[in-house]
Each structure stands twice: as C-alpha cells, then as structure tokens.
Amino acid sequence: MRRALKPALAAALAAITLPFLAHAAFGDETTVTAPTAQVFPTRTGIGVTWNAVDASNYRVERKEGSADWGNVSGPLSADTVSWVDDIIAPGTTASYRVVATTDAEAATSAPVTTTRNTTTPAVGDIDRFALDVDPGGTWLHDESTDAVTVSAPSGGSRTLSAGTMKLRLPAFITGPGNYTLQPSELEFRQGDHSCSASGYLSVTAVAYTATLELDTLAASLRMYDCGNSPVVRAIDLRYHSTSGYQALSVTPEQYDYGKVKYSVAADASFVVKNTGTDPVRIDGVSLTHVSFPFRFNPDAPHDCRQTLQPAATCTVSVQFLPMSIGPESDTLTITDSTSLGRHTVALKGEGIAVAAAQNVAVQSTYNGHTVNWRSQQTAGGTAVRGYNLHKYLNGAETVQWFPVKESTDDFVFVEPRTVPGTEYGVSLVNEVGEGPVSPRLPVPRAIEQVVVTQGEADSRDLAAADQFGHVVPFPPDPNSVKAKQAVTTSPDGQSLAYVSGTTERVLWTQRVTQGDIGVPVKLWTSTVPVTHLAWSPDGTRIAFQAPENGTPCVFLIAATGGTPLKVACQVSSPSWTTDARTLVVSDHRSTPSRLATIAAAAGGARVTTLAQTAEVADGRPVRASADGRYVAFGDGSTVRLAGTTERRSPSLDSEVRAIAWAGAERIVALTASGRVYQLGVNGGDPYMLNELAREPNTQRGDVTWQHPGVTIKPTAAVMGPNISIPFDTSAFPAGTTFTCEVKGSYVPAKRCTSPFTGTELRSGNYQVVIGGAYRDITVDADGPVARMTGPNYQSSVAATATLTVSATDPNGVASYDVQYRRATSAGEYGVPVQVWTNTTATSMNLAVAAGYEYCVSVRAKDKLGNLGQWSAERCFSRPLDDRSLSLATAGWTRATGSTFYYGTTTQTTAYGKALTRAVQGKRFFLVATRCPTCGSVAVYAGNTLLTTVNLAYPTTHKQVLLGLPVQSTLFSGTLKFVSASTGKLVQIDGLAVGRT
C-alpha cells in the first residue's frame, strides 16, 4: 500500500533540514527547482517526505542495489509532500529520490538511503519524561511525569512537553541508534529557565505516522553544559511505548552534617530506590576521599547489591568524623546502569572544637609589663565569646574575663608594677567551651625600654613603650615630681634625668632600674625652659639647652648637681660625641645654621663643621649615635643622617619632635602626634622597624632609650702607647663578662675587666669598645725631642764639665736621661755610661778625667711616659799632662808650679828639641804657655808637618788650649812637637786628643 501526504503539512515540511537524514542537492539548472527529500521510519515501511516546489506533479523513485531507478509511487499530485513505501521488505536497504515535473521539464532531488527496521516497533501506553540531574549549582532539578505531549514538526524540529519541561529535538530521526546533537538542534526548558546544549541521544525505538506525527519513541538523552554548569543531566523519554525504563533516586540528594565536635562521629543514612520499571544494576558505592573525615559507617555496611529490582530500596550509611577544625566536603557516588550512569549526594560538615588562644606573649619594661594575645572573632569553627587571663603568683591563680571585641587589634593587659614570680596564661572560650590554657609565661627581665614623657599632670607621666607598641605607665610613685618634660638616660642605664615643668623648671635625676624606682634628686632650678638633655658618655655631666635673653644657649652641669657652666650661646640641641669632651650642636653663629662639634668647655670653641646641606634650626632634635658614626636630626616628618640629602627615613605621620639612639644602629623617633617609631640604620637610609607607641598623645614631649650599659669613666684627652681605660659594669648582674677592643689597632678583641689595658699602641686616633660602650681616644706614642745644649767647647782643662739639656713635647717633658761614652788618646770609645736617669734637672756637672774625650747625649720622657730617642752627641776632651809626652831628644827640662796643668810643665829654649806621643784622633789641642818671650813649636803627624804654632803673646797665659788642624780622617800614629825657635821659651803643658 502506498500512502501520500496531502497539502496539510506542505508548509511545515518546507523548512525541514536534519542532520540525521540525507539532504538533497540542487539539480541541474532548470525552470523547476529540485525538492529536498527526507526519509523516516513508520510501523509499515519507509516514509519519504519533501518540500513543495513549483511543480505540476511528483513521483518517488526507488533503487535497490545495482538495479536501475524505478517509479514506485506513480504520479502524485502537486500538493502531495510525503509518501510511504509499505511494500519494501523489512531489513531491505534502498535509495529514494523525488522527481518534480512540469509539462516540459523535470527536477530530481538528491537520493537518500535508508534501511527498513527488521522489527516493527510496538505502540504502547507508556509515556514518561524524566529528568535526572547530578546535584550542583544550577537551576535544573529532578522531575518526572507520565503525561507527554508531542507537537507537529515545525522549523525542522518538534517539541516534547511534560510537566514544567519542554524538549526541542529534530523533527525526524532515521531510526534506532546513537546521535550527537549540537546546541542548535537541542533546547531544554524547565519552568522559566531554558538552555541550548549539546547532547547524546540514544534511540531504541521510533516510528512516525504517514501524517508525520510521532507514533512511538523510546530513547534517553544526556545533556552537557546546560545551566552554565558542566554537570551531566539525563532525560528518559517514552511516548506511546511498550519499553520499560530504569530510574534511580537517592534520598536525601545532599546532606549537611552541621557542626560536629572534633573526633566525634555523626551518622547519616541515604536511601537508594529503583523508581523505574526495569531492574537497575548497582556497579559501585564510593566516597571521593577514602580517608577521614567522611567514611562508611563500619557498624552499618550498605546493602546495595548488584541488582536493584523495581520499587526496591537499599541503604548507605556515611559517618562524618572531623579530625580537624573547619568546613569539610565529600561526594557519595552510586554508580549504576541508568542513563545518567551515576547518582551523587553532596556531603558537607564542619568540624568544631574548643580552641587555644593565639600569639600569647608577655613583654616587660623595667618596672611593668604587658600581656597581649591575638583578637579572634571565630575559632574552633564557632564564634568566640571571650578570653580568660590566668595569673599565677605564689601558688595562687586568679582569672580575669575579657569579652570578645569586634576589632582585630590585639588584646593588651597592662600592669605598671611587676611582682617577681608572676606568670600568665590565656584561654579562649567559644561556643563549644573553654579551650586549653596557653603555656605559662613568666614576666621576663627587661633589658631595655623606651621612656617617654606623657605630659600628664599626675605621677604617671613617665611611661615605657615595649617592643609590641604598648605604652606602660611607670608605677604610681608618691615621691615622683609631676609634669615631666625633657628626659635622658645615664650611660649605665640606671638613672633618668628629666625636667619638671611646673611654675619653675627643675632638673632632676632619679634612679630607675629593673624593679626599683628611687627618690628624685634635685640638681638645679631654672626660671627658663630647660630642654634637650644629654648625659655624657662618662656619666659625669649633663648638657642641656636653655635660653638667655631669648637666645638659645648650651650649658653643662655635673651629674651630682652644682652650678651650670655656660658653654656658648647661639647654639642648640646638644648631643655628646664618643670622646666625652665634645658636643654636636646646631651652630647658629654662622648663616645658615649648621651642625658642628664644639668643645664641651666654656666658650664652646668650634672643632669641626659636619658636612650636610640642610639647615638645622633651633628646636630640631639632634643626636649622635653611640659609636659616633652618625648624627641624626629631625627634618620635618623625617629623620635624616648628617652628610647627604639622600639619607633620610620614610616620612612619619607628623613632625619629628624628639629622637634617641638605641645603641649604634637603631633610632627611636617621637612625632608631634605622640607616636613612637623605631628605625633601623645599616649604612644606608634609615628604614622602618616597628611602631613602639601606636596610640596618639600630643602631650608627649621627649623620648629616650634606657638599657643597662657599661660606663667608660673619664679618660685623658691624650694617652700614651700603654692605655688604661677604667669602666663601670655595676648595671649588670654579677658574673657578666665583657669584651674589649681597640678599633684601628692590632690589639685583638678579648675578654676584659676594669681597667682595660692595651700596650704598644702607635700614635693616632682609636676607638675603644667595651661591651657596647664607645670611647674615642688619642694616643701619643712619640717621646720628646731632646738635645744637648752644653758644654759649648771642644776641650777644657777643667776637671768638671757643666752639661745642659732641653727637650720639646706637646704633652710636656717629665724627665731626662743623660749618658756619656769616652775614649783615651790612642783608643776607641767605651760603652755608654748613663749617669743621670729620670732627672728633672736641665743642668748637671760631670767629673771628667784627664786624657779622655767625652761624648754626651740626652733623651727625655714626656708626661705620658713616652721616652724619646737619644740626642746627637756633644763631644769634648780633657788634655793629657805634659808628663804623658815622651822626650824624644835631650834638651828638655821639667818645671813645677801651681799655675801649670797638673802642677808640671816641660820646657826648652833650644832649637830642634822634640816631644812625642802615640795618638788616634782627628782633632788635637796643644796645651802650652804663651808669653812675650815665648818661641814657636812645629807639629808633625808622623813625618808630615801639620803646622807651626807661635807661642808669642803680649801677655803671659798659662794652660792655653791651642787647636791644631783637624784631620779629615782618623790619624793613628805619633804626634811630634819640635821647638822651632832659638833662645826663646817653649813651655809644653799637655795634649788633648779627640776622635770626632
């Protein structure tokens, strides 16, 4: 039987274009347009449909195998758009084409090929439209209904509707099989939401009527990427079908265990039910994570066997056993044979527990302390209610409650007075209960504190800032004076100096140590403001600034009190250098004002001007570092290091009001807002370390750093090469050891006790470092320059020589050493003989023996103990007696008398008479008598005539020293004296010989 579809569906078919059916191509260009043919299965055969074209009639041709095309439909009217081939045998494959004709021409569609099903699908009464969705963040939800309606084909598709769901599919499906759908071919709507998605369609049975209506359908569809989620959705479709279906439900679909205490198990059961008509195969039951906190209940194993019959159920029990704090999640998966392939349950829960307080710390100042801990709003998985502060002292425990606060600022408990032995712990209380108490923390012994003046009119106006940024007031002190302003620290860290600012300004010192505050001691009362205190490194003096007739001046006062000494005016902001003798100031005596060092003495003589470009006005804080490497000063909201414009700190919150050095590499800065910052210095720009006082207080006026320190006692301005540096370590516990070092020398660092000694230093400038204290010293290792100033003759008959000496040294001459060496007339010098040692005399008498040359030298010692070099020698001789000369010829006589040298003389009036003496020397003196009747004598060195000496003189002189020509080299031989006159007296009294 052949059936043809008439005009009712012609318009609807005009737009049909499906990927599942072969599409016809346009034929040769004729006046008739070729139609597009499609095929579809029917319960009785194969249907062919096409779009209407401008033709007078149609015919359908069929081709089987290699056979020719044959007309199988006969002529069909122009308004026919479908035809059913109900004579083709089941299982036969054939190709079809549609020929559109007019009276003169024909156009043929492209062929389409299909195979008739071997089994005719049955039409039944099962309708089902079921959506099965994996739980996820999407608008899709499970839905199932039995009332299914199907629309007529339109625009190449038809819509299946049931409940709130609508599914648009291609209008025709060629038969059983699997099909991949594109988003343009698949649209799903549920309620007010819709999506175009890709999908995978599995068809087990399908048939259409001759009128192109859906006759029966059994299929399943898996959708992807619908609802902006990659979760898989499965749809089971039955329409007028006899086929059963598989469906599975898991109840509940998701489960929240809520808040469960740590290590306590919570159980939940999940019912798996076969809601379909066919048995469902259960392939597996699993959890995504195989370990805690979610696990299958070991006491109730699941009973989901391999096959679950229709309407049957099984139960899976899952435990939540949190082993940590916080939210947890997992997924229970039932792997099955439904079209979805699996069913999942989203599991979640939150582990909660009592919790411990975090970041508990105890920080101490000299006399007080703080306890701080982290502020938390939630902990252990629940809201925090508050904290218990546990205090332990003398075996007793007290607890103080601190309710939770909204801010995240740390909790801070401030105790101005520390009782030895106090310990603290903190516990957190949440909705579960009180957590463990933190380990007990003792109050540590403070080794440093930053002291600020609070400017408050009560006895608690001194406070200490700890390293956490908390300010701890000094404990109430009935002896304390009020309204403290400027403040500074002694070098040993044991005392503070400060100024009270009532109607009169008073400078005070007060002992402040760990656990003890002494009674204030008044040093001086002033009628003008006293500011910029600076305690000298040797602990003896305090420098300060005070105005005089409106001009800033710097004064010094002894640390024990007394009358201040005015150093100079038009200078301000004094700070000590490491020599304890010099002050760094802002010197306004020149324009513009510059940082300079001046002598810490009356007059304040300028020593140096520091290299830097910024003007340092009166009132700006100036402080030299402990080691003298840096000079820091306030410049607006920054701290600068003298020397260059680039070396400055980050900008602070307001103008820098005061600064103090904490050792040699940290700066503490107080700003006008009252905040205190700690800056680091390491060869470059000052950098931020931390904030020591975060709460603003514009009344704060000054800041200083206090810590136990070594005090190097006063030292001389200049020292000798063997130094002795006394120092005081009383600020430290007994048994503390210290290291001493002389920087710039070859003396290695070593452990030391007071006084520290160093030996054999060279002249120069050094820095002594003792346990973190510094002292610049100058060493003079050079002795005085000494010289012999007398006697001023080369030879003398006197038995005593008067020696005179002198020396020069910048540190003064303390004493002299004098030595001589001597030689006989024919021998070498003997060893030196030191005849005066450490004498303070500059003139002394030396007994000299006849016949010797004496060479004397001197050296001096300065007041530092430096011993100078021996001076150049001054040489002189005392003559031999005439009896030491040999009578080489006859004609000489000896005479005696008290006027002669040693009471004798050798004389002659004859010519050619000789006296001789073996000698070694360069310089010779003849001792003779000169008179009006005296003759002459010739002098020979060996056989060489040296000179002839004329003894004639208008008056008579005895013991006259007559110098002979000086020899260029040492003469060693015989000197001969020969009378060179006749009848005249030649009277020889001695001979002096000198080797120099």
mmCIF file of C-alpha atoms in Angstrom, residues 241-431:
data_model
loop_
_atom_site.group_PDB
_atom_site.id
_atom_site.type_symbol
_atom_site.label_atom_id
_atom_site.label_comp_id
_atom_site.label_asym_id
_atom_site.label_seq_id
_atom_site.Cartn_x
_atom_site.Cartn_y
_atom_site.Cartn_z
ATOM 1 C CA SER A 241 5.921 2.979 24.092
ATOM 2 C CA THR A 242 5.951 -0.575 25.328
ATOM 3 C CA SER A 243 9.570 -0.270 26.590
ATOM 4 C CA GLY A 244 10.285 -0.078 30.247
ATOM 5 C CA TYR A 245 12.899 2.278 31.766
ATOM 6 C CA GLN A 246 15.476 2.480 34.506
ATOM 7 C CA ALA A 247 15.321 5.183 37.149
ATOM 8 C CA LEU A 248 17.021 5.607 40.487
ATOM 9 C CA SER A 249 16.628 8.076 43.316
ATOM 10 C CA VAL A 250 18.851 8.760 46.322
ATOM 11 C CA THR A 251 17.294 10.422 49.333
ATOM 12 C CA PRO A 252 18.360 12.912 50.513
ATOM 13 C CA GLU A 253 20.122 14.311 47.439
ATOM 14 C CA GLN A 254 22.502 16.393 49.599
ATOM 15 C CA TYR A 255 23.251 16.398 53.285
ATOM 16 C CA ASP A 256 24.767 18.835 55.771
ATOM 17 C CA TYR A 257 26.011 17.265 58.989
ATOM 18 C CA GLY A 258 26.251 20.710 60.524
ATOM 19 C CA LYS A 259 28.806 21.489 63.199
ATOM 20 C CA VAL A 260 30.312 18.388 64.731
ATOM 21 C CA LYS A 261 32.859 18.287 67.534
ATOM 22 C CA TYR A 262 36.359 17.237 66.732
ATOM 23 C CA SER A 263 36.820 13.412 66.745
ATOM 24 C CA VAL A 264 33.097 12.784 67.405
ATOM 25 C CA ALA A 265 31.262 10.791 64.673
ATOM 26 C CA ALA A 266 27.924 11.892 63.197
ATOM 27 C CA ASP A 267 25.859 9.367 61.145
ATOM 28 C CA ALA A 268 23.574 9.855 58.160
ATOM 29 C CA SER A 269 21.669 7.242 56.090
ATOM 30 C CA PHE A 270 20.868 7.535 52.401
ATOM 31 C CA VAL A 271 18.054 5.503 50.760
ATOM 32 C CA VAL A 272 18.647 4.307 47.203
ATOM 33 C CA LYS A 273 15.365 3.404 45.401
ATOM 34 C CA ASN A 274 14.607 1.934 41.965
ATOM 35 C CA THR A 275 11.849 4.251 40.715
ATOM 36 C CA GLY A 276 11.737 2.793 37.202
ATOM 37 C CA THR A 277 10.076 -0.196 35.600
ATOM 38 C CA ASP A 278 13.211 -2.219 34.906
ATOM 39 C CA PRO A 279 15.864 -3.582 37.301
ATOM 40 C CA VAL A 280 18.865 -1.295 37.870
ATOM 41 C CA ARG A 281 22.364 -2.641 38.124
ATOM 42 C CA ILE A 282 24.384 -1.164 41.001
ATOM 43 C CA ASP A 283 28.028 -1.060 39.900
ATOM 44 C CA GLY A 284 29.551 0.652 42.925
ATOM 45 C CA VAL A 285 29.129 2.769 46.042
ATOM 46 C CA SER A 286 32.030 5.097 46.847
ATOM 47 C CA LEU A 287 33.239 8.294 48.507
ATOM 48 C CA THR A 288 35.536 10.678 46.687
ATOM 49 C CA HIS A 289 38.058 10.646 49.541
ATOM 50 C CA VAL A 290 38.911 7.312 51.062
ATOM 51 C CA SER A 291 40.045 8.640 54.453
ATOM 52 C CA PHE A 292 38.672 10.923 57.150
ATOM 53 C CA PRO A 293 36.595 12.897 57.786
ATOM 54 C CA PHE A 294 33.852 11.125 55.751
ATOM 55 C CA ARG A 295 33.719 7.323 55.839
ATOM 56 C CA PHE A 296 31.243 4.497 55.504
ATOM 57 C CA ASN A 297 29.773 3.533 58.830
ATOM 58 C CA PRO A 298 31.762 0.461 59.884
ATOM 59 C CA ASP A 299 28.878 -0.662 62.096
ATOM 60 C CA ALA A 300 26.264 -0.472 59.315
ATOM 61 C CA PRO A 301 27.588 -1.692 55.939
ATOM 62 C CA HIS A 302 25.410 -0.741 52.969
ATOM 63 C CA ASP A 303 23.050 -3.404 51.486
ATOM 64 C CA CYS A 304 23.072 -2.156 47.878
ATOM 65 C CA ARG A 305 23.656 -5.382 45.962
ATOM 66 C CA GLN A 306 24.421 -5.785 42.285
ATOM 67 C CA THR A 307 20.791 -5.554 41.060
ATOM 68 C CA LEU A 308 18.002 -3.437 42.473
ATOM 69 C CA GLN A 309 14.530 -4.513 41.407
ATOM 70 C CA PRO A 310 11.774 -2.014 40.606
ATOM 71 C CA ALA A 311 10.445 -0.269 43.725
ATOM 72 C CA ALA A 312 13.214 -1.890 45.803
ATOM 73 C CA THR A 313 15.462 0.143 48.126
ATOM 74 C CA CYS A 314 18.838 -0.150 49.803
ATOM 75 C CA THR A 315 20.562 1.988 52.430
ATOM 76 C CA VAL A 316 24.037 3.520 52.631
ATOM 77 C CA SER A 317 25.269 4.901 55.968
ATOM 78 C CA VAL A 318 28.036 7.525 55.985
ATOM 79 C CA GLN A 319 29.779 8.951 59.045
ATOM 80 C CA PHE A 320 31.329 12.419 59.441
ATOM 81 C CA LEU A 321 34.244 12.175 61.865
ATOM 82 C CA PRO A 322 36.103 15.525 61.806
ATOM 83 C CA MET A 323 39.787 15.287 62.637
ATOM 84 C CA SER A 324 40.421 18.976 62.047
ATOM 85 C CA ILE A 325 38.665 22.270 62.538
ATOM 86 C CA GLY A 326 36.739 23.878 59.707
ATOM 87 C CA PRO A 327 34.419 23.019 56.829
ATOM 88 C CA GLU A 328 34.774 19.697 55.015
ATOM 89 C CA SER A 329 33.025 18.236 51.977
ATOM 90 C CA ASP A 330 32.841 14.997 50.037
ATOM 91 C CA THR A 331 30.650 13.236 47.500
ATOM 92 C CA LEU A 332 28.808 9.929 47.833
ATOM 93 C CA THR A 333 28.570 8.297 44.397
ATOM 94 C CA ILE A 334 26.220 5.433 43.344
ATOM 95 C CA THR A 335 27.459 4.083 40.019
ATOM 96 C CA ASP A 336 24.555 2.437 38.160
ATOM 97 C CA SER A 337 23.132 1.359 34.807
ATOM 98 C CA THR A 338 20.647 4.235 34.381
ATOM 99 C CA SER A 339 21.070 6.626 31.522
ATOM 100 C CA LEU A 340 22.753 9.093 33.901
ATOM 101 C CA GLY A 341 25.257 6.389 34.860
ATOM 102 C CA ARG A 342 25.667 7.584 38.397
ATOM 103 C CA HIS A 343 23.870 9.352 41.213
ATOM 104 C CA THR A 344 25.648 11.543 43.711
ATOM 105 C CA VAL A 345 24.994 13.076 47.090
ATOM 106 C CA ALA A 346 26.861 16.218 48.160
ATOM 107 C CA LEU A 347 28.094 15.838 51.733
ATOM 108 C CA LYS A 348 29.363 18.631 53.940
ATOM 109 C CA GLY A 349 30.031 19.302 57.562
ATOM 110 C CA GLU A 350 32.121 21.479 59.799
ATOM 111 C CA GLY A 351 34.493 20.311 62.449
ATOM 112 C CA ILE A 352 34.408 22.372 65.599
ATOM 113 C CA ALA A 353 36.285 22.200 68.863
ATOM 114 C CA VAL A 354 37.462 24.207 71.772
ATOM 115 C CA ALA A 355 40.339 26.397 70.622
ATOM 116 C CA ALA A 356 43.532 27.803 72.032
ATOM 117 C CA ALA A 357 44.393 31.469 72.305
ATOM 118 C CA GLN A 358 46.988 32.518 69.769
ATOM 119 C CA ASN A 359 50.143 34.620 69.877
ATOM 120 C CA VAL A 360 50.209 34.949 73.630
ATOM 121 C CA ALA A 361 53.252 36.954 74.727
ATOM 122 C CA VAL A 362 54.498 38.762 77.783
ATOM 123 C CA GLN A 363 56.688 41.825 77.274
ATOM 124 C CA SER A 364 58.289 43.675 80.135
ATOM 125 C CA THR A 365 59.522 47.156 80.854
ATOM 126 C CA TYR A 366 61.826 47.977 83.754
ATOM 127 C CA ASN A 367 59.001 48.022 86.287
ATOM 128 C CA GLY A 368 55.855 46.927 84.465
ATOM 129 C CA HIS A 369 54.742 44.536 81.778
ATOM 130 C CA THR A 370 52.088 43.771 79.193
ATOM 131 C CA VAL A 371 50.301 40.561 78.255
ATOM 132 C CA ASN A 372 48.930 40.504 74.744
ATOM 133 C CA TRP A 373 47.229 37.953 72.555
ATOM 134 C CA ARG A 374 45.508 37.824 69.198
ATOM 135 C CA SER A 375 41.900 39.008 68.901
ATOM 136 C CA GLN A 376 39.726 36.448 67.069
ATOM 137 C CA GLN A 377 36.059 36.544 66.166
ATOM 138 C CA THR A 378 35.875 32.840 65.318
ATOM 139 C CA ALA A 379 37.976 29.899 66.433
ATOM 140 C CA GLY A 380 37.491 26.171 66.524
ATOM 141 C CA GLY A 381 34.752 26.539 63.926
ATOM 142 C CA THR A 382 32.464 28.668 66.121
ATOM 143 C CA ALA A 383 32.134 32.225 67.321
ATOM 144 C CA VAL A 384 34.483 33.331 70.076
ATOM 145 C CA ARG A 385 32.821 34.540 73.248
ATOM 146 C CA GLY A 386 35.894 35.856 75.048
ATOM 147 C CA TYR A 387 39.122 35.039 76.831
ATOM 148 C CA ASN A 388 40.252 34.191 80.339
ATOM 149 C CA LEU A 389 43.526 35.711 81.507
ATOM 150 C CA HIS A 390 45.082 33.402 84.097
ATOM 151 C CA LYS A 391 47.541 34.976 86.524
ATOM 152 C CA TYR A 392 49.747 32.793 88.721
ATOM 153 C CA LEU A 393 51.578 34.161 91.770
ATOM 154 C CA ASN A 394 52.794 32.435 94.910
ATOM 155 C CA GLY A 395 50.853 29.254 94.150
ATOM 156 C CA ALA A 396 47.535 31.058 93.632
ATOM 157 C CA GLU A 397 45.628 31.537 90.382
ATOM 158 C CA THR A 398 43.318 34.425 89.529
ATOM 159 C CA VAL A 399 41.231 34.677 86.361
ATOM 160 C CA GLN A 400 40.128 37.842 84.599
ATOM 161 C CA TRP A 401 37.474 37.773 81.847
ATOM 162 C CA PHE A 402 37.860 39.668 78.550
ATOM 163 C CA PRO A 403 34.780 39.531 76.287
ATOM 164 C CA VAL A 404 35.262 39.285 72.532
ATOM 165 C CA LYS A 405 35.586 42.580 70.683
ATOM 166 C CA GLU A 406 34.726 43.500 67.143
ATOM 167 C CA SER A 407 38.127 44.880 66.187
ATOM 168 C CA THR A 408 41.053 42.691 65.242
ATOM 169 C CA ASP A 409 43.508 44.688 67.387
ATOM 170 C CA ASP A 410 45.373 42.508 69.841
ATOM 171 C CA PHE A 411 44.152 42.262 73.401
ATOM 172 C CA VAL A 412 46.546 44.064 75.741
ATOM 173 C CA PHE A 413 46.659 43.779 79.512
ATOM 174 C CA VAL A 414 48.870 46.443 81.091
ATOM 175 C CA GLU A 415 50.398 46.071 84.560
ATOM 176 C CA PRO A 416 52.511 49.058 85.693
ATOM 177 C CA ARG A 417 54.191 47.197 88.557
ATOM 178 C CA THR A 418 55.735 43.755 88.212
ATOM 179 C CA VAL A 419 55.743 41.415 91.174
ATOM 180 C CA PRO A 420 58.607 38.913 90.875
ATOM 181 C CA GLY A 421 57.446 35.375 90.132
ATOM 182 C CA THR A 422 54.303 36.385 88.221
ATOM 183 C CA GLU A 423 53.278 34.127 85.332
ATOM 184 C CA TYR A 424 50.427 34.299 82.827
ATOM 185 C CA GLY A 425 48.367 32.057 80.574
ATOM 186 C CA VAL A 426 45.373 32.768 78.314
ATOM 187 C CA SER A 427 42.460 30.514 77.361
ATOM 188 C CA LEU A 428 39.868 31.061 74.609
ATOM 189 C CA VAL A 429 36.167 30.458 75.151
ATOM 190 C CA ASN A 430 33.955 29.677 72.121
ATOM 191 C CA GLU A 431 30.509 28.139 71.706
#
